[in-house]
mmCIF file of C-alpha atoms in Angstrom:
data_model
loop_
_atom_site.group_PDB
_atom_site.id
_atom_site.type_symbol
_atom_site.label_atom_id
_atom_site.label_comp_id
_atom_site.label_asym_id
_atom_site.label_seq_id
_atom_site.Cartn_x
_atom_site.Cartn_y
_atom_site.Cartn_z
ATOM 1 C CA MET A 1 14.438 3.256 -10.388
ATOM 2 C CA PRO A 2 15.114 2.975 -6.634
ATOM 3 C CA ARG A 3 13.751 0.031 -4.732
ATOM 4 C CA LEU A 4 12.190 0.217 -1.287
ATOM 5 C CA ASN A 5 15.287 -0.923 0.584
ATOM 6 C CA GLU A 6 17.493 1.555 -1.308
ATOM 7 C CA ILE A 7 15.926 4.840 -0.158
ATOM 8 C CA PRO A 8 15.403 6.661 3.151
ATOM 9 C CA LEU A 9 11.985 6.525 4.757
ATOM 10 C CA SER A 10 10.637 9.255 7.018
ATOM 11 C CA VAL A 11 7.544 10.025 9.081
ATOM 12 C CA LEU A 12 4.980 12.828 8.815
ATOM 13 C CA ASP A 13 2.961 13.384 11.985
ATOM 14 C CA LEU A 14 -0.093 15.671 11.961
ATOM 15 C CA ALA A 15 -0.418 15.285 15.746
ATOM 16 C CA PRO A 16 -4.031 14.062 15.534
ATOM 17 C CA ILE A 17 -6.369 14.553 18.478
ATOM 18 C CA ARG A 18 -8.655 11.564 18.937
ATOM 19 C CA GLN A 19 -12.321 11.635 19.818
ATOM 20 C CA GLY A 20 -12.285 11.051 23.556
ATOM 21 C CA GLY A 21 -8.632 12.082 23.765
ATOM 22 C CA SER A 22 -6.725 15.281 24.481
ATOM 23 C CA ALA A 23 -3.906 17.390 23.075
ATOM 24 C CA ALA A 24 -1.687 16.234 25.952
ATOM 25 C CA GLU A 25 -2.223 12.595 24.930
ATOM 26 C CA THR A 26 -1.480 13.556 21.331
ATOM 27 C CA PHE A 27 1.881 15.011 22.311
ATOM 28 C CA ASP A 28 2.750 11.812 24.201
ATOM 29 C CA ASP A 29 1.769 9.822 21.107
ATOM 30 C CA SER A 30 3.987 11.983 18.896
ATOM 31 C CA VAL A 31 6.970 11.328 21.141
ATOM 32 C CA ALA A 32 6.251 7.581 21.182
ATOM 33 C CA LEU A 33 6.033 7.522 17.393
ATOM 34 C CA ALA A 34 9.234 9.539 16.969
ATOM 35 C CA GLN A 35 11.084 7.228 19.342
ATOM 36 C CA LEU A 36 9.910 4.167 17.418
ATOM 37 C CA ALA A 37 10.898 5.820 14.130
ATOM 38 C CA GLU A 38 14.344 6.512 15.533
ATOM 39 C CA ARG A 39 14.779 2.935 16.762
ATOM 40 C CA ARG A 40 13.779 1.552 13.377
ATOM 41 C CA GLY A 41 16.126 3.796 11.395
ATOM 42 C CA PHE A 42 13.744 6.299 9.809
ATOM 43 C CA GLU A 43 15.538 9.389 8.519
ATOM 44 C CA ARG A 44 13.366 12.279 9.723
ATOM 45 C CA PHE A 45 10.196 13.115 11.645
ATOM 46 C CA TRP A 46 8.233 16.139 10.467
ATOM 47 C CA LEU A 47 5.293 18.029 11.941
ATOM 48 C CA ALA A 48 2.929 20.279 9.989
ATOM 49 C CA GLU A 49 1.606 23.763 10.748
ATOM 50 C CA HIS A 50 -2.201 23.934 10.957
ATOM 51 C CA HIS A 51 -4.362 26.398 12.869
ATOM 52 C CA SER A 52 -7.831 26.294 14.447
ATOM 53 C CA ILE A 53 -8.498 22.693 13.403
ATOM 54 C CA ASP A 54 -10.065 20.614 16.159
ATOM 55 C CA GLY A 55 -8.321 17.371 15.225
ATOM 56 C CA ILE A 56 -4.737 18.661 14.779
ATOM 57 C CA ALA A 57 -2.500 19.743 17.674
ATOM 58 C CA SER A 58 0.607 20.978 15.834
ATOM 59 C CA ALA A 59 -0.259 24.688 15.591
ATOM 60 C CA ALA A 60 2.813 25.760 17.588
ATOM 61 C CA THR A 61 4.974 23.734 15.253
ATOM 62 C CA SER A 62 8.424 24.876 16.348
ATOM 63 C CA VAL A 63 7.549 24.266 20.012
ATOM 64 C CA LEU A 64 6.447 20.715 19.274
ATOM 65 C CA ILE A 65 9.538 20.099 17.136
ATOM 66 C CA GLY A 66 11.667 21.062 20.122
ATOM 67 C CA HIS A 67 9.655 18.770 22.402
ATOM 68 C CA VAL A 68 10.152 15.799 20.084
ATOM 69 C CA ALA A 69 13.821 16.553 19.409
ATOM 70 C CA GLY A 70 14.448 16.740 23.147
ATOM 71 C CA GLN A 71 13.133 13.195 23.648
ATOM 72 C CA THR A 72 15.038 11.625 20.749
ATOM 73 C CA SER A 73 18.740 11.572 19.988
ATOM 74 C CA ARG A 74 19.443 10.850 16.291
ATOM 75 C CA ILE A 75 16.457 11.290 14.020
ATOM 76 C CA ARG A 76 16.121 14.592 12.178
ATOM 77 C CA VAL A 77 13.091 16.579 13.339
ATOM 78 C CA GLY A 78 11.488 19.362 11.370
ATOM 79 C CA SER A 79 8.528 21.043 9.785
ATOM 80 C CA GLY A 80 6.395 19.669 7.005
ATOM 81 C CA GLY A 81 5.958 22.540 6.742
ATOM 82 C CA ILE A 82 6.053 26.002 8.207
ATOM 83 C CA MET A 83 3.667 28.256 6.250
ATOM 84 C CA LEU A 84 6.103 31.119 5.726
ATOM 85 C CA PRO A 85 3.569 33.837 4.771
ATOM 86 C CA ASN A 86 2.008 33.419 8.241
ATOM 87 C CA HIS A 87 5.204 34.660 9.915
ATOM 88 C CA PRO A 88 7.930 37.274 9.623
ATOM 89 C CA PRO A 89 10.984 35.473 8.187
ATOM 90 C CA LEU A 90 13.080 36.853 11.052
ATOM 91 C CA VAL A 91 10.902 35.086 13.628
ATOM 92 C CA ILE A 92 11.176 31.748 11.816
ATOM 93 C CA ALA A 93 14.943 32.171 11.533
ATOM 94 C CA GLU A 94 15.151 32.854 15.281
ATOM 95 C CA GLN A 95 12.941 29.876 16.147
ATOM 96 C CA PHE A 96 14.754 27.398 13.931
ATOM 97 C CA GLY A 97 18.141 28.909 14.708
ATOM 98 C CA THR A 98 17.343 28.238 18.357
ATOM 99 C CA LEU A 99 16.286 24.660 17.566
ATOM 100 C CA GLU A 100 19.442 24.052 15.518
ATOM 101 C CA THR A 101 21.564 25.445 18.360
ATOM 102 C CA LEU A 102 19.864 23.141 20.859
ATOM 103 C CA TYR A 103 19.884 20.074 18.585
ATOM 104 C CA PRO A 104 22.764 20.609 16.140
ATOM 105 C CA GLY A 105 22.611 18.742 12.863
ATOM 106 C CA ARG A 106 19.088 17.430 13.492
ATOM 107 C CA ILE A 107 16.671 20.186 12.410
ATOM 108 C CA ASP A 108 14.921 20.586 9.023
ATOM 109 C CA LEU A 109 12.898 23.591 7.895
ATOM 110 C CA SER A 110 10.396 22.818 5.145
ATOM 111 C CA LEU A 111 8.376 25.803 3.912
ATOM 112 C CA GLY A 112 4.985 26.186 2.276
ATOM 113 C CA ARG A 113 2.827 29.018 0.943
ATOM 114 C CA ALA A 114 -0.645 27.921 2.068
ATOM 115 C CA PRO A 115 -2.172 29.415 5.228
ATOM 116 C CA GLY A 116 -2.958 26.090 6.891
ATOM 117 C CA ALA A 117 -6.203 27.714 8.007
ATOM 118 C CA ASP A 118 -9.487 29.216 6.838
ATOM 119 C CA ALA A 119 -10.123 32.906 6.099
ATOM 120 C CA ALA A 120 -11.207 33.820 9.626
ATOM 121 C CA THR A 121 -8.139 32.181 11.113
ATOM 122 C CA MET A 122 -5.941 33.880 8.525
ATOM 123 C CA ALA A 123 -7.319 37.202 9.742
ATOM 124 C CA ALA A 124 -6.586 36.216 13.353
ATOM 125 C CA LEU A 125 -3.005 35.426 12.272
ATOM 126 C CA ARG A 126 -2.878 38.959 10.794
ATOM 127 C CA ARG A 127 -2.082 37.388 7.455
ATOM 128 C CA ASP A 128 -2.712 39.299 4.257
ATOM 129 C CA ALA A 129 -4.962 37.148 2.051
ATOM 130 C CA PHE A 130 -2.524 37.699 -0.818
ATOM 131 C CA ALA A 131 0.627 37.028 1.204
ATOM 132 C CA GLY A 132 2.832 34.496 -0.507
ATOM 133 C CA VAL A 133 1.025 34.693 -3.826
ATOM 134 C CA ASP A 134 3.656 36.899 -5.440
ATOM 135 C CA ASP A 135 6.183 37.619 -2.718
ATOM 136 C CA PHE A 136 7.019 34.094 -1.532
ATOM 137 C CA PRO A 137 10.420 34.084 -3.305
ATOM 138 C CA GLN A 138 11.307 37.362 -1.571
ATOM 139 C CA ARG A 139 10.260 35.952 1.813
ATOM 140 C CA LEU A 140 12.391 32.883 1.120
ATOM 141 C CA GLU A 141 15.431 35.019 0.250
ATOM 142 C CA GLU A 142 14.960 37.078 3.404
ATOM 143 C CA LEU A 143 14.805 33.931 5.527
ATOM 144 C CA LYS A 144 17.921 32.515 3.869
ATOM 145 C CA GLY A 145 19.726 35.762 4.646
ATOM 146 C CA TYR A 146 19.006 35.327 8.349
ATOM 147 C CA LEU A 147 20.269 31.719 8.371
ATOM 148 C CA ASP A 148 23.398 32.224 6.240
ATOM 149 C CA ASP A 149 26.603 33.920 7.374
ATOM 150 C CA GLU A 150 26.235 37.576 8.319
ATOM 151 C CA ARG A 151 26.778 39.956 5.422
ATOM 152 C CA PRO A 152 28.897 43.123 5.705
ATOM 153 C CA GLY A 153 26.715 45.971 6.888
ATOM 154 C CA GLN A 154 23.783 43.698 7.783
ATOM 155 C CA ARG A 155 21.699 45.640 10.310
ATOM 156 C CA VAL A 156 19.124 43.015 11.317
ATOM 157 C CA ARG A 157 20.345 39.608 12.428
ATOM 158 C CA ALA A 158 18.724 36.440 13.722
ATOM 159 C CA VAL A 159 20.256 35.678 17.125
ATOM 160 C CA PRO A 160 20.462 32.734 17.299
ATOM 161 C CA GLY A 161 20.006 31.760 13.666
ATOM 162 C CA GLN A 162 22.655 33.678 11.770
ATOM 163 C CA GLY A 163 25.167 31.232 10.329
ATOM 164 C CA THR A 164 23.295 28.099 11.425
ATOM 165 C CA ARG A 165 22.368 27.189 7.830
ATOM 166 C CA VAL A 166 19.338 25.165 8.866
ATOM 167 C CA PRO A 167 18.565 22.941 5.844
ATOM 168 C CA LEU A 168 15.690 24.401 3.827
ATOM 169 C CA TRP A 169 13.137 22.443 1.810
ATOM 170 C CA LEU A 170 10.190 23.648 -0.233
ATOM 171 C CA LEU A 171 6.883 21.865 0.276
ATOM 172 C CA GLY A 172 4.067 21.972 -2.244
ATOM 173 C CA SER A 173 1.001 20.366 -3.762
ATOM 174 C CA SER A 174 1.317 22.036 -7.181
ATOM 175 C CA ASP A 175 4.060 22.998 -9.602
ATOM 176 C CA TYR A 176 4.689 26.486 -8.106
ATOM 177 C CA SER A 177 6.969 25.366 -5.269
ATOM 178 C CA ALA A 178 8.377 22.627 -7.504
ATOM 179 C CA ARG A 179 9.583 25.211 -10.014
ATOM 180 C CA LEU A 180 10.930 27.513 -7.302
ATOM 181 C CA ALA A 181 12.723 24.649 -5.521
ATOM 182 C CA GLY A 182 14.349 23.646 -8.788
ATOM 183 C CA ARG A 183 15.432 27.180 -9.586
ATOM 184 C CA GLU A 184 16.872 27.654 -6.072
ATOM 185 C CA GLY A 185 18.589 24.259 -6.004
ATOM 186 C CA LEU A 186 16.631 23.170 -2.924
ATOM 187 C CA PRO A 187 15.193 19.761 -2.044
ATOM 188 C CA PHE A 188 11.475 19.461 -2.781
ATOM 189 C CA ALA A 189 8.739 17.647 -0.845
ATOM 190 C CA PHE A 190 5.393 16.980 -2.515
ATOM 191 C CA ALA A 191 2.272 16.573 -0.360
ATOM 192 C CA ALA A 192 0.715 13.515 -1.991
ATOM 193 C CA GLN A 193 -0.706 12.554 1.408
ATOM 194 C CA PHE A 194 -3.691 14.791 0.608
ATOM 195 C CA ALA A 195 -3.203 16.198 -2.924
ATOM 196 C CA PRO A 196 -1.897 13.494 -5.253
ATOM 197 C CA ALA A 197 -3.491 14.773 -8.474
ATOM 198 C CA ARG A 198 -0.534 16.923 -9.574
ATOM 199 C CA LEU A 199 2.252 14.761 -8.203
ATOM 200 C CA HIS A 200 3.794 13.628 -11.485
ATOM 201 C CA GLU A 201 3.543 17.067 -13.063
ATOM 202 C CA ALA A 202 5.229 18.686 -10.041
ATOM 203 C CA LEU A 203 8.067 16.152 -9.997
ATOM 204 C CA ARG A 204 8.660 16.692 -13.710
ATOM 205 C CA VAL A 205 8.687 20.491 -13.296
ATOM 206 C CA TYR A 206 11.083 20.256 -10.351
ATOM 207 C CA ARG A 207 13.546 18.008 -12.166
ATOM 208 C CA ASP A 208 13.330 19.940 -15.442
ATOM 209 C CA ASN A 209 13.981 23.283 -13.707
ATOM 210 C CA PHE A 210 16.650 22.144 -11.267
ATOM 211 C CA ARG A 211 19.818 24.204 -11.093
ATOM 212 C CA PRO A 212 22.737 22.887 -8.997
ATOM 213 C CA SER A 213 23.451 24.960 -5.901
ATOM 214 C CA ALA A 214 25.815 25.021 -2.958
ATOM 215 C CA LEU A 215 23.290 22.739 -1.226
ATOM 216 C CA LEU A 216 22.528 20.191 -3.947
ATOM 217 C CA ASP A 217 24.301 18.952 -7.062
ATOM 218 C CA GLU A 218 21.192 17.217 -8.382
ATOM 219 C CA PRO A 219 17.458 17.232 -7.637
ATOM 220 C CA TYR A 220 16.203 15.520 -4.501
ATOM 221 C CA ALA A 221 12.480 14.810 -4.336
ATOM 222 C CA MET A 222 10.673 13.463 -1.301
ATOM 223 C CA VAL A 223 7.003 12.487 -1.518
ATOM 224 C CA GLY A 224 4.522 12.440 1.352
ATOM 225 C CA LEU A 225 2.443 9.291 1.076
ATOM 226 C CA PRO A 226 -0.523 7.905 3.056
ATOM 227 C CA VAL A 227 0.325 4.371 4.195
ATOM 228 C CA ILE A 228 -1.674 2.082 6.457
ATOM 229 C CA ALA A 229 -0.169 -1.333 7.053
ATOM 230 C CA ALA A 230 -1.785 -4.027 9.183
ATOM 231 C CA ASP A 231 -1.596 -7.782 9.542
ATOM 232 C CA SER A 232 -4.168 -8.276 6.766
ATOM 233 C CA ASP A 233 -5.714 -6.326 3.911
ATOM 234 C CA LEU A 234 -9.090 -6.504 5.637
ATOM 235 C CA GLN A 235 -7.778 -5.058 8.887
ATOM 236 C CA ALA A 236 -5.923 -2.274 7.092
ATOM 237 C CA GLU A 237 -9.034 -1.259 5.128
ATOM 238 C CA TYR A 238 -10.985 -1.144 8.384
ATOM 239 C CA LEU A 239 -8.352 1.073 10.039
ATOM 240 C CA ALA A 240 -8.300 3.348 6.978
ATOM 241 C CA SER A 241 -11.898 4.376 7.693
ATOM 242 C CA THR A 242 -10.532 6.873 10.248
ATOM 243 C CA ALA A 243 -8.744 8.804 7.491
ATOM 244 C CA ARG A 244 -11.763 8.490 5.210
ATOM 245 C CA GLN A 245 -14.006 9.968 7.898
ATOM 246 C CA LYS A 246 -11.597 12.903 8.295
ATOM 247 C CA PHE A 247 -11.631 13.730 4.594
ATOM 248 C CA LEU A 248 -15.396 13.227 4.463
ATOM 249 C CA GLY A 249 -15.607 15.886 7.163
ATOM 250 C CA LEU A 250 -13.523 18.205 4.993
ATOM 251 C CA VAL A 251 -15.821 17.576 2.024
ATOM 252 C CA ARG A 252 -18.798 18.482 4.240
ATOM 253 C CA GLY A 253 -17.101 21.537 5.728
ATOM 254 C CA GLN A 254 -16.731 19.894 9.140
ATOM 255 C CA ARG A 255 -13.580 19.751 11.250
ATOM 256 C CA ILE A 256 -13.718 16.632 13.344
ATOM 257 C CA LEU A 257 -11.532 14.865 15.844
ATOM 258 C CA ALA A 258 -10.016 11.566 14.729
ATOM 259 C CA GLN A 259 -12.846 9.049 14.736
ATOM 260 C CA PRO A 260 -12.728 5.354 15.670
ATOM 261 C CA PRO A 261 -12.715 3.035 12.659
ATOM 262 C CA THR A 262 -16.039 1.881 11.275
ATOM 263 C CA GLU A 263 -17.149 -0.881 8.940
ATOM 264 C CA HIS A 264 -19.750 1.361 7.281
ATOM 265 C CA MET A 265 -19.097 4.762 5.721
ATOM 266 C CA ASP A 266 -22.241 6.882 5.519
ATOM 267 C CA TRP A 267 -21.499 8.805 2.323
ATOM 268 C CA SER A 268 -22.978 9.489 -1.076
ATOM 269 C CA PRO A 269 -21.270 8.256 -4.260
ATOM 270 C CA LEU A 270 -20.129 11.816 -4.967
ATOM 271 C CA GLU A 271 -18.678 12.180 -1.466
ATOM 272 C CA GLN A 272 -16.918 8.839 -1.788
ATOM 273 C CA SER A 273 -15.373 9.955 -5.068
ATOM 274 C CA GLN A 274 -14.188 13.222 -3.500
ATOM 275 C CA VAL A 275 -12.639 11.428 -0.530
ATOM 276 C CA GLU A 276 -10.900 8.980 -2.850
ATOM 277 C CA GLN A 277 -9.357 11.915 -4.720
ATOM 278 C CA PHE A 278 -7.714 13.093 -1.494
ATOM 279 C CA LEU A 279 -6.430 9.586 -0.809
ATOM 280 C CA GLY A 280 -5.629 8.635 -4.387
ATOM 281 C CA ALA A 281 -2.008 7.766 -3.625
ATOM 282 C CA ALA A 282 -2.743 5.775 -0.450
ATOM 283 C CA VAL A 283 -1.120 2.391 0.084
ATOM 284 C CA VAL A 284 -3.362 0.337 2.358
ATOM 285 C CA GLY A 285 -3.112 -3.366 3.150
ATOM 286 C CA GLY A 286 -1.313 -6.258 4.713
ATOM 287 C CA PRO A 287 2.467 -6.676 4.378
ATOM 288 C CA ASP A 288 2.486 -8.117 0.848
ATOM 289 C CA THR A 289 0.042 -5.503 -0.456
ATOM 290 C CA VAL A 290 1.988 -2.661 1.122
ATOM 291 C CA ARG A 291 5.320 -3.880 -0.214
ATOM 292 C CA GLU A 292 3.912 -4.148 -3.724
ATOM 293 C CA GLY A 293 2.239 -0.739 -3.428
ATOM 294 C CA LEU A 294 5.382 1.018 -2.232
ATOM 295 C CA GLU A 295 7.538 -0.597 -4.915
ATOM 296 C CA ALA A 296 5.023 0.391 -7.610
ATOM 297 C CA PHE A 297 4.924 3.961 -6.284
ATOM 298 C CA LEU A 298 8.701 4.235 -6.398
ATOM 299 C CA GLU A 299 8.740 2.835 -9.912
ATOM 300 C CA ALA A 300 6.173 5.409 -11.035
ATOM 301 C CA THR A 301 7.751 8.452 -9.346
ATOM 302 C CA GLY A 302 11.466 7.794 -8.913
ATOM 303 C CA ALA A 303 11.176 9.470 -5.506
ATOM 304 C CA ASP A 304 14.458 9.849 -3.625
ATOM 305 C CA GLU A 305 12.736 9.523 -0.248
ATOM 306 C CA LEU A 306 9.251 8.688 1.026
ATOM 307 C CA MET A 307 7.648 10.428 4.006
ATOM 308 C CA LEU A 308 4.902 8.168 5.301
ATOM 309 C CA HIS A 309 1.756 9.448 6.971
ATOM 310 C CA THR A 310 -0.306 6.879 8.845
ATOM 311 C CA ASP A 311 -3.697 8.236 9.900
ATOM 312 C CA VAL A 312 -5.364 5.668 12.153
ATOM 313 C CA TYR A 313 -7.270 6.024 15.405
ATOM 314 C CA SER A 314 -5.143 4.260 18.034
ATOM 315 C CA LEU A 315 -1.484 4.735 18.812
ATOM 316 C CA GLU A 316 -0.994 0.963 18.903
ATOM 317 C CA ASP A 317 -2.257 0.556 15.342
ATOM 318 C CA ARG A 318 -0.142 3.463 14.158
ATOM 319 C CA LEU A 319 3.024 2.052 15.723
ATOM 320 C CA ARG A 320 2.220 -1.393 14.314
ATOM 321 C CA SER A 321 1.855 0.060 10.825
ATOM 322 C CA TYR A 322 5.302 1.640 10.956
ATOM 323 C CA GLU A 323 6.791 -1.544 12.375
ATOM 324 C CA ILE A 324 5.410 -3.533 9.435
ATOM 325 C CA VAL A 325 6.774 -1.018 6.941
ATOM 326 C CA ALA A 326 10.161 -1.006 8.668
ATOM 327 C CA ASP A 327 10.318 -4.815 8.470
ATOM 328 C CA LEU A 328 9.554 -4.677 4.737
ATOM 329 C CA TRP A 329 12.035 -1.859 4.184
ATOM 330 C CA GLN A 330 14.879 -3.614 5.988
ATOM 331 C CA ALA A 331 14.145 -7.118 4.724
ATOM 332 C CA GLY A 332 16.801 -6.855 2.026
ATOM 333 C CA ASP A 333 19.498 -5.307 4.222
#
C-alpha cells in the first residue's frame, strides 16, 4: 500500500463564509490557501458547487476557479465538483474550455449528479427533480463530445472547448459514480469528507469495474478527507468544533455561517452520533496523531491521492493545518 510521502496530496476548498466575515474575505482566503498549497507542492486545488447555502461562497464555481488560477502559476485548479444535471453540457464545456484556454494544462473538471441544493433552489435552477437519475451517462457523453476533437458533421460545437480535452473526473458518495467511472475508464473521487459510510464499497466497485481507456490504463482513486492538524491534539479537537457545529446545523435543518470554535457542543446524544457519521473519516490531532491517521487511512483504502478538506474558523489555523500536513508529507523526501 502507498505511504504518505509516496502519493500526491491536494486541497478541497468549500469557500466558507465566516460568522462576522464576508464573501469577499472568503475569496481572499481561497487565494491565500491556493498560493500556500502551490508553494508546498500540493497537486490540485478544487472548489465545489453549492447553491443558496449561507456559509458557502462557491456557487459560481467556474468563475472562482478562474480567479484562483489567475493568482497561481502551477497548481491544477478545478471543480470538486460541477453538478452536471444543473447545467446544459454545452455551457460547462464552454466554461471549462475557456478556463483551459486561459490556463492550459492546469484545469480539472470533476462531475457529480447531486443538485448541491434543496428542492426550492433546484426549482430556481430550472432543474428537473429527476435530472441525472437516469440520464447522467448521456449528459456525460454529450459533454465529452464538446471537449473532444470535432466530429465530421458536428453541428453544435463548444467554442472554446472543442478539442481542449479538459481532464474529466467523476465525483461520488455512493457506488453509482464509482461504477460509471470504472466503466468509462475515468479517474474517480470519493467524497469521504462528508459521506464516509460507503467509501470502501465504492472503491471496490470502481476497481472491479474499471476498463482501461485512452485516458487511464489502470484505476485512479482519489479520496476527499477531513483533516485538521494543529500543534497538539487538544488544540486540533478544539478547532474541529467549527466543522461539528456546521454538521449539527445540517442535522437540525439550519444553514449557518462558519462558527468560531467552542469548548462545549450543545447537542443531544443522537445529534452527536449523527454528526460523527458525517465526520467518520476525519483525521484530527497534533502532528504525530495526524501522521498515524493518514498512514492508517492509506493502508485501509489504497487511495492513489488524498484531497484534504480543513474546515476551521480562521484562515491562520487553516493555513497552519496544511503546513503541518505538508511537513509530515515531505519529511521522507
